[in-house]
Structure formats: structure tokens, C-alpha cells
Short mmCIF file of C-alpha atoms and ligand atoms in Angstrom, two decimals:
data_model
loop_
_atom_site.label_atom_id
_atom_site.label_comp_id
_atom_site.label_asym_id
_atom_site.label_seq_id
_atom_site.Cartn_x
_atom_site.Cartn_y
_atom_site.Cartn_z
CA MET A 1 -56.78 28.50 -21.29
CA GLY A 2 -60.11 26.94 -20.39
CA HIS A 3 -61.83 28.45 -23.42
CA THR A 4 -59.17 27.27 -25.84
CA ILE A 5 -59.30 23.75 -24.46
CA GLN A 6 -63.08 23.76 -24.59
CA ARG A 7 -62.99 24.79 -28.25
CA ASN A 8 -60.32 22.20 -29.01
CA VAL A 9 -62.24 19.38 -27.35
CA LYS A 10 -65.35 20.28 -29.28
CA GLU A 11 -63.48 20.33 -32.56
CA VAL A 12 -61.79 16.97 -31.95
CA LEU A 13 -65.07 15.36 -30.89
CA ASP A 14 -66.77 16.79 -33.99
CA ARG A 15 -64.03 15.41 -36.22
CA ILE A 16 -64.20 12.00 -34.56
CA ARG A 17 -67.95 11.95 -35.12
CA ALA A 18 -67.59 12.96 -38.78
CA ALA A 19 -64.88 10.35 -39.41
CA ALA A 20 -67.01 7.64 -37.78
CA GLU A 21 -69.97 8.61 -39.93
CA ARG A 22 -67.85 8.54 -43.10
CA ALA A 23 -66.88 5.00 -42.21
CA GLY A 24 -70.44 3.96 -41.39
CA ARG A 25 -69.59 3.53 -37.72
CA SER A 26 -71.46 4.70 -34.67
CA PRO A 27 -69.70 7.75 -33.16
CA ASP A 28 -70.32 6.14 -29.76
CA SER A 29 -67.94 3.33 -30.69
CA VAL A 30 -64.97 5.71 -30.45
CA ARG A 31 -63.63 7.17 -27.22
CA LEU A 32 -61.31 10.13 -27.01
CA VAL A 33 -58.33 9.57 -24.72
CA GLY A 34 -56.92 12.97 -23.77
CA ILE A 35 -53.17 12.49 -23.59
CA SER A 36 -52.29 14.69 -20.65
CA LYS A 37 -48.56 14.00 -20.24
CA THR A 38 -46.77 17.23 -19.21
CA VAL A 39 -50.17 18.96 -18.94
CA GLY A 40 -51.12 20.52 -15.62
CA PRO A 41 -54.17 19.56 -13.53
CA ASP A 42 -56.08 22.74 -14.40
CA ALA A 43 -55.93 21.96 -18.09
CA VAL A 44 -57.04 18.38 -17.45
CA ARG A 45 -59.96 19.71 -15.44
CA ALA A 46 -60.88 22.08 -18.28
CA ALA A 47 -60.83 19.16 -20.73
CA PHE A 48 -63.02 17.15 -18.37
CA GLU A 49 -65.49 20.02 -18.17
CA ALA A 50 -65.55 20.12 -21.97
CA GLY A 51 -66.47 16.43 -22.07
CA VAL A 52 -63.28 14.32 -22.02
CA ARG A 53 -63.83 11.27 -19.81
CA VAL A 54 -60.61 9.32 -20.36
CA PHE A 55 -57.07 10.58 -19.87
CA GLY A 56 -53.80 8.95 -20.84
CA GLU A 57 -50.56 9.44 -18.94
CA ASN A 58 -47.07 8.36 -19.99
CA PHE A 59 -45.01 8.80 -16.85
CA ILE A 60 -45.70 7.06 -13.56
CA GLN A 61 -44.47 9.74 -11.19
CA GLU A 62 -46.29 12.52 -13.01
CA ALA A 63 -49.46 10.42 -13.09
CA ARG A 64 -49.28 9.70 -9.36
CA GLU A 65 -49.27 13.40 -8.57
CA LYS A 66 -51.95 14.32 -11.10
CA THR A 67 -54.39 11.53 -10.28
CA ASN A 68 -54.08 12.51 -6.62
CA VAL A 69 -54.90 16.15 -7.25
CA LEU A 70 -57.74 15.18 -9.59
CA SER A 71 -59.13 12.26 -7.60
CA ASP A 72 -62.54 13.96 -7.51
CA LEU A 73 -62.97 13.66 -11.29
CA PRO A 74 -65.09 10.69 -12.43
CA VAL A 75 -62.72 9.76 -15.26
CA GLU A 76 -60.77 6.73 -16.42
CA TRP A 77 -56.99 6.98 -16.31
CA HIS A 78 -55.10 5.00 -18.93
CA PHE A 79 -51.39 4.39 -19.19
CA THR A 80 -50.01 5.07 -22.66
CA GLY A 81 -46.26 5.33 -22.11
CA HIS A 82 -43.57 2.70 -22.16
CA LEU A 83 -43.89 0.74 -18.93
CA GLN A 84 -40.83 -0.55 -17.16
CA THR A 85 -41.36 -3.75 -15.21
CA ASN A 86 -40.21 -2.12 -11.99
CA LYS A 87 -43.08 0.40 -12.28
CA ALA A 88 -45.78 -2.23 -12.81
CA LYS A 89 -46.79 -1.96 -9.17
CA TYR A 90 -47.86 1.67 -9.54
CA ALA A 91 -49.42 1.09 -12.94
CA ALA A 92 -51.67 -1.68 -11.59
CA ARG A 93 -52.67 0.59 -8.72
CA MET A 94 -53.61 3.60 -10.82
CA PHE A 95 -54.77 2.66 -14.27
CA HIS A 96 -57.99 1.31 -15.63
CA LEU A 97 -56.34 0.28 -18.90
CA ILE A 98 -52.67 -0.13 -19.81
CA HIS A 99 -52.17 0.31 -23.58
CA THR A 100 -48.56 -0.74 -23.80
CA VAL A 101 -47.94 -4.34 -22.79
CA ASP A 102 -45.19 -5.56 -25.09
CA SER A 103 -43.49 -8.44 -23.28
CA LEU A 104 -44.44 -11.52 -21.31
CA LYS A 105 -42.16 -10.39 -18.52
CA LEU A 106 -44.15 -7.18 -18.13
CA ALA A 107 -47.46 -9.05 -18.42
CA ARG A 108 -46.42 -11.45 -15.64
CA GLU A 109 -45.38 -8.62 -13.36
CA LEU A 110 -48.65 -6.74 -13.98
CA ASP A 111 -50.59 -9.93 -13.27
CA LYS A 112 -48.76 -10.34 -9.97
CA ARG A 113 -49.32 -6.70 -9.00
CA ALA A 114 -52.98 -6.79 -10.03
CA ASN A 115 -53.44 -9.80 -7.77
CA ILE A 116 -51.96 -7.86 -4.85
CA GLU A 117 -54.30 -4.95 -5.64
CA GLY A 118 -57.23 -7.37 -5.75
CA LYS A 119 -58.14 -6.43 -9.31
CA VAL A 120 -58.12 -7.81 -12.81
CA GLN A 121 -55.96 -5.53 -14.94
CA ASP A 122 -57.27 -4.61 -18.36
CA VAL A 123 -54.48 -4.30 -20.93
CA LEU A 124 -53.80 -3.85 -24.62
CA VAL A 125 -50.88 -5.42 -26.43
CA GLN A 126 -48.71 -2.85 -28.19
CA VAL A 127 -47.87 -3.95 -31.71
CA ASN A 128 -45.21 -2.59 -34.00
CA VAL A 129 -47.11 -3.39 -37.18
CA ALA A 130 -44.51 -1.82 -39.42
CA GLY A 131 -41.96 -4.28 -38.09
CA GLU A 132 -39.40 -1.54 -38.61
CA ALA A 133 -37.05 -0.07 -36.06
CA ALA A 134 -39.75 1.52 -33.92
CA LYS A 135 -38.80 1.69 -30.30
CA TRP A 136 -41.50 -0.34 -28.61
CA GLY A 137 -44.04 -3.00 -29.37
CA VAL A 138 -43.97 -6.60 -30.53
CA ASP A 139 -44.18 -7.59 -34.17
CA PRO A 140 -47.45 -9.16 -35.37
CA ALA A 141 -46.31 -12.77 -34.95
CA GLY A 142 -44.94 -11.94 -31.52
CA ALA A 143 -48.26 -10.31 -30.64
CA VAL A 144 -50.17 -13.53 -31.29
CA GLU A 145 -47.74 -15.44 -29.08
CA LEU A 146 -47.86 -12.81 -26.36
CA VAL A 147 -51.67 -12.78 -26.38
CA ARG A 148 -51.74 -16.60 -26.09
CA GLU A 149 -49.33 -16.61 -23.14
CA ALA A 150 -50.74 -13.58 -21.33
CA ALA A 151 -54.27 -14.95 -21.71
CA ARG A 152 -53.33 -17.61 -19.15
CA LEU A 153 -52.58 -15.04 -16.46
CA PRO A 154 -55.52 -15.01 -14.05
CA ASN A 155 -55.39 -11.35 -13.02
CA MET A 156 -55.14 -9.85 -16.47
CA ARG A 157 -57.66 -9.34 -19.21
CA ILE A 158 -56.57 -8.61 -22.76
CA ARG A 159 -58.96 -6.11 -24.31
CA GLY A 160 -57.33 -5.41 -27.67
CA LEU A 161 -54.34 -3.95 -29.47
CA MET A 162 -52.52 -0.64 -29.66
CA THR A 163 -50.12 0.77 -32.23
CA MET A 164 -48.12 3.90 -32.89
CA PRO A 165 -47.01 4.18 -36.54
CA PRO A 166 -43.71 5.83 -37.40
CA PHE A 167 -44.12 9.60 -37.51
CA SER A 168 -44.81 11.07 -40.93
CA ASP A 169 -45.87 14.53 -42.10
CA ASP A 170 -48.52 12.87 -44.23
CA PRO A 171 -51.18 11.20 -42.09
CA GLU A 172 -52.19 9.01 -45.06
CA ASP A 173 -48.95 7.14 -44.38
CA SER A 174 -50.47 5.90 -41.12
CA ARG A 175 -53.47 4.29 -42.79
CA PRO A 176 -51.79 1.00 -43.80
CA HIS A 177 -50.52 0.60 -40.24
CA PHE A 178 -54.03 1.12 -38.87
CA GLN A 179 -55.40 -1.36 -41.39
CA ALA A 180 -52.75 -3.88 -40.41
CA LEU A 181 -53.62 -3.54 -36.72
CA ALA A 182 -57.34 -4.01 -37.42
CA LYS A 183 -56.56 -7.08 -39.54
CA LEU A 184 -54.35 -8.56 -36.83
CA ALA A 185 -57.11 -8.02 -34.28
CA ARG A 186 -59.56 -9.90 -36.51
CA GLU A 187 -57.06 -12.74 -36.88
CA ILE A 188 -56.54 -12.99 -33.14
CA GLU A 189 -60.29 -12.84 -32.59
CA SER A 190 -60.75 -15.77 -34.97
CA LEU A 191 -58.44 -17.86 -32.77
CA ALA A 192 -61.08 -17.61 -30.02
CA ILE A 193 -58.52 -17.70 -27.21
CA PRO A 194 -60.42 -18.01 -23.92
CA GLY A 195 -60.59 -14.75 -22.00
CA VAL A 196 -59.23 -12.66 -24.86
CA SER A 197 -61.26 -9.83 -26.34
CA MET A 198 -60.28 -7.69 -29.30
CA ALA A 199 -62.90 -5.06 -28.47
CA GLU A 200 -60.44 -2.17 -28.36
CA LEU A 201 -58.15 -0.77 -31.03
CA SER A 202 -56.01 2.07 -29.67
CA MET A 203 -54.67 4.00 -32.62
CA GLY A 204 -54.46 7.55 -33.92
CA MET A 205 -52.86 10.69 -32.49
CA THR A 206 -53.23 14.40 -33.25
CA ASN A 207 -52.00 14.19 -36.82
CA ASP A 208 -53.83 11.03 -37.91
CA TYR A 209 -56.73 10.23 -35.58
CA GLU A 210 -59.41 10.77 -38.23
CA PHE A 211 -57.77 8.13 -40.41
CA ALA A 212 -57.59 5.82 -37.41
CA VAL A 213 -61.31 6.24 -36.79
CA GLU A 214 -62.03 5.45 -40.44
CA GLU A 215 -59.99 2.26 -40.00
CA GLY A 216 -61.72 1.09 -36.83
CA ALA A 217 -60.08 2.79 -33.83
CA THR A 218 -62.12 2.59 -30.62
CA LEU A 219 -59.64 4.64 -28.58
CA VAL A 220 -57.88 7.64 -30.14
CA ARG A 221 -55.01 9.13 -28.16
CA VAL A 222 -54.95 12.88 -28.72
CA GLY A 223 -52.72 15.32 -26.86
CA THR A 224 -51.55 18.32 -28.89
CA ALA A 225 -54.90 18.99 -30.60
CA LEU A 226 -56.50 19.36 -27.15
CA PHE A 227 -53.83 20.97 -25.02
CA GLY A 228 -51.52 22.66 -27.53
CA GLU A 229 -47.84 21.96 -28.17
CA ARG A 230 -46.04 20.30 -25.29
CA ARG A 231 -43.05 22.03 -23.79
C1 LIG B 1 -47.75 11.62 -26.70
C2 LIG B 1 -48.54 10.48 -27.18
C3 LIG B 1 -49.76 10.65 -27.86
C4 LIG B 1 -50.34 12.00 -28.20
O1 LIG B 1 -49.63 12.62 -29.22
P1 LIG B 1 -50.16 13.97 -29.90
O2 LIG B 1 -49.46 13.99 -31.20
O3 LIG B 1 -49.79 15.08 -29.00
O4 LIG B 1 -51.63 13.84 -30.05
C5 LIG B 1 -50.46 9.51 -28.22
N1 LIG B 1 -50.01 8.29 -27.95
C6 LIG B 1 -48.86 8.08 -27.31
C7 LIG B 1 -48.42 6.68 -27.04
C8 LIG B 1 -48.08 9.16 -26.92
O5 LIG B 1 -46.91 8.94 -26.29
#
């Protein structure tokens, strides 16, 4: 298992580097987030040993167990799943960055919980750039509003945007969504809202991360290409 993961990590990092270079970007401007949902601690440890320094979890309970077992690893844990307001407490406790803030209600609850934890919570706003019937995320206009409102919360820091395009067999189909997210981030940046940074663009998964890097991703969320098919 360890050898396969090591080979996979190397290949993904090589591909990220190549895509960054094609786009005239520094490879250091892109971080690989190993999406470790349903993946056991030993596999996470193997990915760490191969060079992954950020892991993304989608389920609070699973993450609580895993981060406990792996508390010795000097890694960042990110939350990349849909976050229910009633789990905000745990999310603020465990995660360096939450990629999936998509409502003011959730932002307010995270702000409150971050205050209790004595931290400032870094978050991304999840945008449904396609505006189609995707499950989660705010539409682009809603994202601007949400950023404006959430920017006023004292224990929260908006670091950028995240998107998850509708699944397609052809990764080229994701490109316009990635371009739209990058454009929206530039628009929000130009509003110069105090305390808001658009430093991070979380986009790209196993089937389309190279396209995402070409379009400006700073965080690519890759699971299957590292750990194999999920059961
Ligand atoms: C599961 C998941 C991923 C990883 O998907 P792969 O196709 O396995 O790389 C990325 N982002 C989010 C939000 C996910 O839920």
C-alpha cells in the first residue's frame, strides 16, 4: 500500500508542477490537499511520508478519530465536506481551513465557535459557479453578498473561494467553471473589502486538477489519484 501511495503522490505532484509551468506559474503557488475521506490512518501516514502536508476530510466524526490517531503528524487538516451548522463546533476545533462556507448562518455559527476556541477561523466561500442544480454552494451574486456580510465577523477570516463543477467524463468541461471562479475572485478582490483576501482558489479533483492548476488553483483537492477508488 505504502509503495503505491508513494508512487501516486509523486505522480500527482509532478503533474501539478508541469501544469503550473505550462501556465507560467510557480509550482510553489499550488498546494496538494490529499482528500482522505474513508481512507485509513496508515494510508494517510504513507501519503504524509511521500510529501503530502495538507489533508481534507469530509465527515466530522471520521475526522475526529483520524486527527486523534494522527496527532503527531505536522500537517494541516482542512474540511472539504458539506458542513451542518450543528457541527460547526467540532469544525472550528479541528480545522485550519474550512473550504465550504455557503451560508451566513453557518458563517455566524463558525464565528461564534471560533471565538470560544480562541482562534480566528480561516474559511473559503463555496461557490456554485454553474448556477445549476448542484447540491451546495452559493451562486456568484450570493457569494459577493456572503463575503461582504461574513467579513464583518470578528473571528473569521475569508481566504478565498472554492468550487466543485458538475461531474463530467471530459475534464475540459470543468475549465469554464474554474475560469469563472478565478474571475469572481478577481472581482471580489477589486471591491477591497476590509479583512477579505482572495489568496486561495480551491478547485480541481482527480479528474480535472491539472486544468484547475492551469486556471489558477492554489489548493487542489485530490483523493482517488492518491489513495485509489473509495469503497
Ligand atoms: C471527495 C472530494 C474530492 C476528491 O475527489 P477525487 O475525485 O477522489 O479526487 C474533492 N473535493 C471534494 C469536495 C470532495 O468531496
